[in-house]
JSON list of C-alpha atoms in Angstrom, two decimals:
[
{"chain": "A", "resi": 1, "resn": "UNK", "atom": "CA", "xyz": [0.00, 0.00, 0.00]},
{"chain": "A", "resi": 2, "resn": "UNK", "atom": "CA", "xyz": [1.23, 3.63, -0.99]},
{"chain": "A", "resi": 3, "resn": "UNK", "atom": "CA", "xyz": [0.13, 6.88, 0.55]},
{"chain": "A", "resi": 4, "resn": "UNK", "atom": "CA", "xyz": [1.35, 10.37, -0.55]},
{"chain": "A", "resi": 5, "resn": "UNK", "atom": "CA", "xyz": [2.19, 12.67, 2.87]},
{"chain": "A", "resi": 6, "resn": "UNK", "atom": "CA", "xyz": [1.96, 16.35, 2.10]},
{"chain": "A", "resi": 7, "resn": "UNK", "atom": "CA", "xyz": [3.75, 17.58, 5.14]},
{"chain": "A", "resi": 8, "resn": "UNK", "atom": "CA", "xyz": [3.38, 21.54, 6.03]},
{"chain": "A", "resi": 9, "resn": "UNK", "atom": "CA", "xyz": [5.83, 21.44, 8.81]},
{"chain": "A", "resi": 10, "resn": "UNK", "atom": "CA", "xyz": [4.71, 24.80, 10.51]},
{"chain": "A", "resi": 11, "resn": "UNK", "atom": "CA", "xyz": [2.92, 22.67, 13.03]},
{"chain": "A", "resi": 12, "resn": "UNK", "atom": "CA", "xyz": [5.82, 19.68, 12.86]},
{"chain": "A", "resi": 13, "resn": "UNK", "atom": "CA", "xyz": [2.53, 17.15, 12.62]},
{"chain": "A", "resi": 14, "resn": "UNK", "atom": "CA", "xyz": [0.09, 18.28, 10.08]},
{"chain": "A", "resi": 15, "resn": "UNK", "atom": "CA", "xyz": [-0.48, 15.47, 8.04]},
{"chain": "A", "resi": 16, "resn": "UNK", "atom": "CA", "xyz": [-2.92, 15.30, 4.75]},
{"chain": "A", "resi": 17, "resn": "UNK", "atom": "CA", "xyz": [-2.34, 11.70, 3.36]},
{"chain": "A", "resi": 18, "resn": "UNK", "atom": "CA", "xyz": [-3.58, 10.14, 0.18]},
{"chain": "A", "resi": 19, "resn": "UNK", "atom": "CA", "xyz": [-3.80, 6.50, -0.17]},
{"chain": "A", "resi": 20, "resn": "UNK", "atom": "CA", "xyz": [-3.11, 6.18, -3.38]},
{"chain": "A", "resi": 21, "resn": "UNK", "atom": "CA", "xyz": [-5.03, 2.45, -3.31]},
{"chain": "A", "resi": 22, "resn": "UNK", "atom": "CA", "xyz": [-8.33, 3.88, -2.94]},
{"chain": "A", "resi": 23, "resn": "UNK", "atom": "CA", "xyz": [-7.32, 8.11, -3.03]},
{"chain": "A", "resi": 24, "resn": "UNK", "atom": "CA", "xyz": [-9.57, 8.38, 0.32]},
{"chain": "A", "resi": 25, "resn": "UNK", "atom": "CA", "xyz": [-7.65, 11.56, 2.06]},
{"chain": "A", "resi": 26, "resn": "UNK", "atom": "CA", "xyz": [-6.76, 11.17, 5.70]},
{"chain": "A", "resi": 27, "resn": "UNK", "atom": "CA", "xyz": [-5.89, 14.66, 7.60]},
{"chain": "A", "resi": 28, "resn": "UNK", "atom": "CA", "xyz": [-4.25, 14.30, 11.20]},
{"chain": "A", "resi": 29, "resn": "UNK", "atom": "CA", "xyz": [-2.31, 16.55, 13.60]},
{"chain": "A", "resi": 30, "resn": "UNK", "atom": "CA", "xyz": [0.45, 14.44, 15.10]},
{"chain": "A", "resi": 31, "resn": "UNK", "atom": "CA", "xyz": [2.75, 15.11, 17.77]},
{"chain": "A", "resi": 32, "resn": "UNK", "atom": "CA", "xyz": [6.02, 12.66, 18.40]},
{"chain": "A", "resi": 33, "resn": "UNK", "atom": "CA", "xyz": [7.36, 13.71, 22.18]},
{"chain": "A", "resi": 34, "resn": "UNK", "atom": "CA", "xyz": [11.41, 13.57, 22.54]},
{"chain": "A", "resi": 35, "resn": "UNK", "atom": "CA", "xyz": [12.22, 9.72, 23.74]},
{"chain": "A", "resi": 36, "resn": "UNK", "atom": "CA", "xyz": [14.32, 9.17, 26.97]},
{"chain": "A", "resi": 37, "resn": "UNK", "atom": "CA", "xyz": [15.87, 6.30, 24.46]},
{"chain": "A", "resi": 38, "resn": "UNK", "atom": "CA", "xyz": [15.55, 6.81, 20.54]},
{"chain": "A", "resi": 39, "resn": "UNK", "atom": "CA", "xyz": [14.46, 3.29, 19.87]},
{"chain": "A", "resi": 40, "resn": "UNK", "atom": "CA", "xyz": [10.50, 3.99, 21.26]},
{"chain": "A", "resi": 41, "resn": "UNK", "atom": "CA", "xyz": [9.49, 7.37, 21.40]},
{"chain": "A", "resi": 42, "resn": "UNK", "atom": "CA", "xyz": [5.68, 8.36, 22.57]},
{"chain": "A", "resi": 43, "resn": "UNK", "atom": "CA", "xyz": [3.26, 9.69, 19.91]},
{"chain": "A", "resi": 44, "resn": "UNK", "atom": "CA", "xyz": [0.04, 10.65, 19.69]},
{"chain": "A", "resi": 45, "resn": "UNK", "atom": "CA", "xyz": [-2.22, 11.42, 16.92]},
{"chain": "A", "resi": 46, "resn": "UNK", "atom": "CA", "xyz": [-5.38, 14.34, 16.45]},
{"chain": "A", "resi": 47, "resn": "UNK", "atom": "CA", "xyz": [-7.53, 12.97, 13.62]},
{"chain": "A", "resi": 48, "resn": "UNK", "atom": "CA", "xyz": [-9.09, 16.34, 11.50]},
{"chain": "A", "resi": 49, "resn": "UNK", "atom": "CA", "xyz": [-11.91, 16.61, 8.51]},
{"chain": "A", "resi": 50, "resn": "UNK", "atom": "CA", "xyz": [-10.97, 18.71, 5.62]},
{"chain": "A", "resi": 51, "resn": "UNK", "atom": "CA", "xyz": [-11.79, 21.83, 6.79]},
{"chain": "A", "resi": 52, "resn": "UNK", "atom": "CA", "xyz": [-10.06, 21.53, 10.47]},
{"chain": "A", "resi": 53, "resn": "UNK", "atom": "CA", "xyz": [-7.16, 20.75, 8.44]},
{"chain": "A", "resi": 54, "resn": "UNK", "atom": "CA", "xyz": [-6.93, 23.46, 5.80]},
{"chain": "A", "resi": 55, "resn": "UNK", "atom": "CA", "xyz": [-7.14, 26.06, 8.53]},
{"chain": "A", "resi": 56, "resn": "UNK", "atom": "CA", "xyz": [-4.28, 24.89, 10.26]},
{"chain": "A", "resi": 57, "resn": "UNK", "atom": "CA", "xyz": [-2.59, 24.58, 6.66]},
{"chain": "A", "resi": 58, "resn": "UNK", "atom": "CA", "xyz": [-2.61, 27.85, 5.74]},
{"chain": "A", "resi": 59, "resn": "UNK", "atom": "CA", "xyz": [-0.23, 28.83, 8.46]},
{"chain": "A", "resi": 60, "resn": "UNK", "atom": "CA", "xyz": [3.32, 30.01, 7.35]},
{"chain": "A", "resi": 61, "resn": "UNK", "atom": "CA", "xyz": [6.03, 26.95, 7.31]},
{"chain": "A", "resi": 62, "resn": "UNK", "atom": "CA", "xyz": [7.86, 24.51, 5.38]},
{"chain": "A", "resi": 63, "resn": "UNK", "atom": "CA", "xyz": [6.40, 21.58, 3.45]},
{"chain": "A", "resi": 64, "resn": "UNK", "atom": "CA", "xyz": [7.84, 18.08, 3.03]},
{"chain": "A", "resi": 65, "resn": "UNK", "atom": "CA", "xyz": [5.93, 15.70, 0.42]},
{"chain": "A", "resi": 66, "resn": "UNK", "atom": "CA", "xyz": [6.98, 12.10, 0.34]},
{"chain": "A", "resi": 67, "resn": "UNK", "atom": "CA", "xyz": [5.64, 8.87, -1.05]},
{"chain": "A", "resi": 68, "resn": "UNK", "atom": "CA", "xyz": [5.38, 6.37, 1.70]},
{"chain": "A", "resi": 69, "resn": "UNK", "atom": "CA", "xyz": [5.21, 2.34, 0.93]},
{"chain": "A", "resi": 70, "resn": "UNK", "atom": "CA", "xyz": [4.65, -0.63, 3.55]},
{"chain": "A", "resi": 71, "resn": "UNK", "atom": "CA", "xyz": [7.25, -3.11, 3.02]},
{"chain": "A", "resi": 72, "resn": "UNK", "atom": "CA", "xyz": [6.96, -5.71, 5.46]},
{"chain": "A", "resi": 73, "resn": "UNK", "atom": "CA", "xyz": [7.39, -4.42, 9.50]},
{"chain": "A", "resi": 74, "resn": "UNK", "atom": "CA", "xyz": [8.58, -1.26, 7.58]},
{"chain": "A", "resi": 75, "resn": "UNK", "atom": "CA", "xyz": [7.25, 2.12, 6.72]},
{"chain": "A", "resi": 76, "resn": "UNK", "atom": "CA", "xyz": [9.73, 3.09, 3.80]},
{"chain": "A", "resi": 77, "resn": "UNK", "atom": "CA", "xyz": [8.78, 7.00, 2.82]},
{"chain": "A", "resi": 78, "resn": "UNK", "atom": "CA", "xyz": [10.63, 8.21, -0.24]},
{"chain": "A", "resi": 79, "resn": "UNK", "atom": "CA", "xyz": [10.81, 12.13, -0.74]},
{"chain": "A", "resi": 80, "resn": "UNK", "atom": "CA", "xyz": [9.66, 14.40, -3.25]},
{"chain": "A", "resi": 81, "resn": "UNK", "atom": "CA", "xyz": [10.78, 17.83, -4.14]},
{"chain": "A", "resi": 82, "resn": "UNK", "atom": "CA", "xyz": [14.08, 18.93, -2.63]},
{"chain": "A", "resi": 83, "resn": "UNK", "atom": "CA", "xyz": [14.70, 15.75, -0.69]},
{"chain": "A", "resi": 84, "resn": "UNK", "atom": "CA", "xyz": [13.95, 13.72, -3.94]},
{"chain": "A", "resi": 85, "resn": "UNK", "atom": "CA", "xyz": [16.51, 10.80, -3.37]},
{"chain": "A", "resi": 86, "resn": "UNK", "atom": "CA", "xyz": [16.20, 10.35, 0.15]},
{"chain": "A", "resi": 87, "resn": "UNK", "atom": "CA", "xyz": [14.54, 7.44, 1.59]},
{"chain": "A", "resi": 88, "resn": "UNK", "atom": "CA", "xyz": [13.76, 6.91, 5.08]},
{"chain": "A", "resi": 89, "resn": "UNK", "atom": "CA", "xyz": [12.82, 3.35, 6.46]},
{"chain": "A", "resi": 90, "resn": "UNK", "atom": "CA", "xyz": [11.24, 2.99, 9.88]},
{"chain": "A", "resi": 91, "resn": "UNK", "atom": "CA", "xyz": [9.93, 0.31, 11.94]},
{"chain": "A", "resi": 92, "resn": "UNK", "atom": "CA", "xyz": [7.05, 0.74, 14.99]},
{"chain": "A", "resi": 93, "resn": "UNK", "atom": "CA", "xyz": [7.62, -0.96, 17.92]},
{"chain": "A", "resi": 94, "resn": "UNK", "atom": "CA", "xyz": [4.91, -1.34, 21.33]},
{"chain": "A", "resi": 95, "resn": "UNK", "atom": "CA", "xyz": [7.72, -1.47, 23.41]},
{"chain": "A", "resi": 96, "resn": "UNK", "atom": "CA", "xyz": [12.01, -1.37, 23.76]},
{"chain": "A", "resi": 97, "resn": "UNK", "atom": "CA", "xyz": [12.46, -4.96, 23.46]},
{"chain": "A", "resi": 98, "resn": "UNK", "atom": "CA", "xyz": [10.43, -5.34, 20.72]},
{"chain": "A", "resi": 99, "resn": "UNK", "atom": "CA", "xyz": [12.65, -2.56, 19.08]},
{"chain": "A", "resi": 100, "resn": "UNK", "atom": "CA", "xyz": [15.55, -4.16, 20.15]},
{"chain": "A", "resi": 101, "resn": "UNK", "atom": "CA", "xyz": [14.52, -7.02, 18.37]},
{"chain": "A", "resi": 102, "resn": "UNK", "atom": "CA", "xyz": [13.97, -5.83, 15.20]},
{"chain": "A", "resi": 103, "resn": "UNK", "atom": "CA", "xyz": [16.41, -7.18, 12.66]},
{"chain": "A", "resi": 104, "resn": "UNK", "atom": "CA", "xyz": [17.53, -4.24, 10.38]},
{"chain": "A", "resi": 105, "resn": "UNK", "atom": "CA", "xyz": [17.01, -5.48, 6.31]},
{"chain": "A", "resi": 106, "resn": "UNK", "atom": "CA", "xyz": [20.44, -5.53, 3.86]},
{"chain": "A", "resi": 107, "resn": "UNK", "atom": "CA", "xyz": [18.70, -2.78, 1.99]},
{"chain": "A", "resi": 108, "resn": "UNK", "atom": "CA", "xyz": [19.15, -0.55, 5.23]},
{"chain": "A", "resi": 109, "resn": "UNK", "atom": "CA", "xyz": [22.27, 1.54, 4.55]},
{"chain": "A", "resi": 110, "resn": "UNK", "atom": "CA", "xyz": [22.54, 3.66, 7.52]},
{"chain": "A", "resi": 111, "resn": "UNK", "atom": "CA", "xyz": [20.88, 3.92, 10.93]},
{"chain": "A", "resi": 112, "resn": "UNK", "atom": "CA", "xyz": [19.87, 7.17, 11.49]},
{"chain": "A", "resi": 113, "resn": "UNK", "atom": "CA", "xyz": [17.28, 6.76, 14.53]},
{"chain": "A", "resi": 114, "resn": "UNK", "atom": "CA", "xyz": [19.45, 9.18, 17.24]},
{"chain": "A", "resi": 115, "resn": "UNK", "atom": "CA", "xyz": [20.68, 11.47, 13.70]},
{"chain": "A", "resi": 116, "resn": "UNK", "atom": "CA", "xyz": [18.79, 15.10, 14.51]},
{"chain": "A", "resi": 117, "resn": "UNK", "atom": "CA", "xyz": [19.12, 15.76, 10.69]},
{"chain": "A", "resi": 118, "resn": "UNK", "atom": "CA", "xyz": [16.70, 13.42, 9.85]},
{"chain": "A", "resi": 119, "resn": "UNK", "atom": "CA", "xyz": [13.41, 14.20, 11.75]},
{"chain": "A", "resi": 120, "resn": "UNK", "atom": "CA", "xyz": [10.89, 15.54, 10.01]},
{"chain": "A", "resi": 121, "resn": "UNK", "atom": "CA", "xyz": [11.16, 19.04, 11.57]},
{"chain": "A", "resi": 122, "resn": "UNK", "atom": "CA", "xyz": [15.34, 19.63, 10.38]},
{"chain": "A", "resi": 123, "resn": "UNK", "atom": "CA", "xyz": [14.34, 18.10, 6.96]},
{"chain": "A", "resi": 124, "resn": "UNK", "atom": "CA", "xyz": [12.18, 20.65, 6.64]},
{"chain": "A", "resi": 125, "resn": "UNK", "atom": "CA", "xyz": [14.15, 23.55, 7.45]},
{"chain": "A", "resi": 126, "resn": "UNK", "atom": "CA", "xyz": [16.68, 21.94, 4.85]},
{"chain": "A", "resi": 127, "resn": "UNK", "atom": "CA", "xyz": [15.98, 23.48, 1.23]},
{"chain": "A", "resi": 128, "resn": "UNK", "atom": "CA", "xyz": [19.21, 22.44, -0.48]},
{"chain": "A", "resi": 129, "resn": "UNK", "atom": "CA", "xyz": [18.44, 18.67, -0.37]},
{"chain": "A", "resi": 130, "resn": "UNK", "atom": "CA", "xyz": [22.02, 18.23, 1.16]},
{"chain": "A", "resi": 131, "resn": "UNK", "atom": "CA", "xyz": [22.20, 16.29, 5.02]}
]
């Protein structure tokens, strides 16, 4: 399954998602708190309509846009737009052990999990595609 993000990162969370399966829209607010350890982080997530979410939209901020695939335990999102080339896999875990048990695929180049460049807030801010 493939879902488009459309990311205006103003607010950090404000999702509008397309899955591209069916192209129903899903619009959420989320909000990912800082982790005492990087592997499991708390998050939780504000479920909008259309209109709750164009409001908060049209706020001033940076946008991301990815393409974001399921493959396997994985969310793998590939960027669009200034990022285009960078591709981010991540696995959810319910707990720390269960994140500690995850076995990291070939195709995984780098770990990046504890990397500040790579949250969704400094890829924002980054506009020449370079990290």
């Amino acid at each position: 399954m493939a879902s488009r993000y459309s990311l205006p990162e103003s607010l950090s969370g404000l999702r509008a998602i397309t899955h591209l399966s069916s192209g129903e829209r899903e619009f959420k607010l989320a909000k990912k708190y800082a982790p005492d350890n990087p592997l499991i982080g708390p998050m939780a997530n504000l479920y909008l309509n259309a209109e709750e979410h164009a409001v908060l939209a049209a706020l001033p901020g940076e946008r991301l846009s990815k393409l974001r695939h399921r493959l396997g335990g994985f969310t793998v999102d590939v960027f669009e737009g200034d990022l285009s080339g960078l591709i981010l896999a991540e696995c959810e875990a319910s707990n720390r052990m269960a994140a500690m048990s995850v076995e990291i695929p070939d195709w995984c180049v780098r770990e990046v999990t504890s990397v500040p460049e790579y949250t969704g807030w400094r890829l924002a801010q980054n506009r020449d595609g370079v990290i």
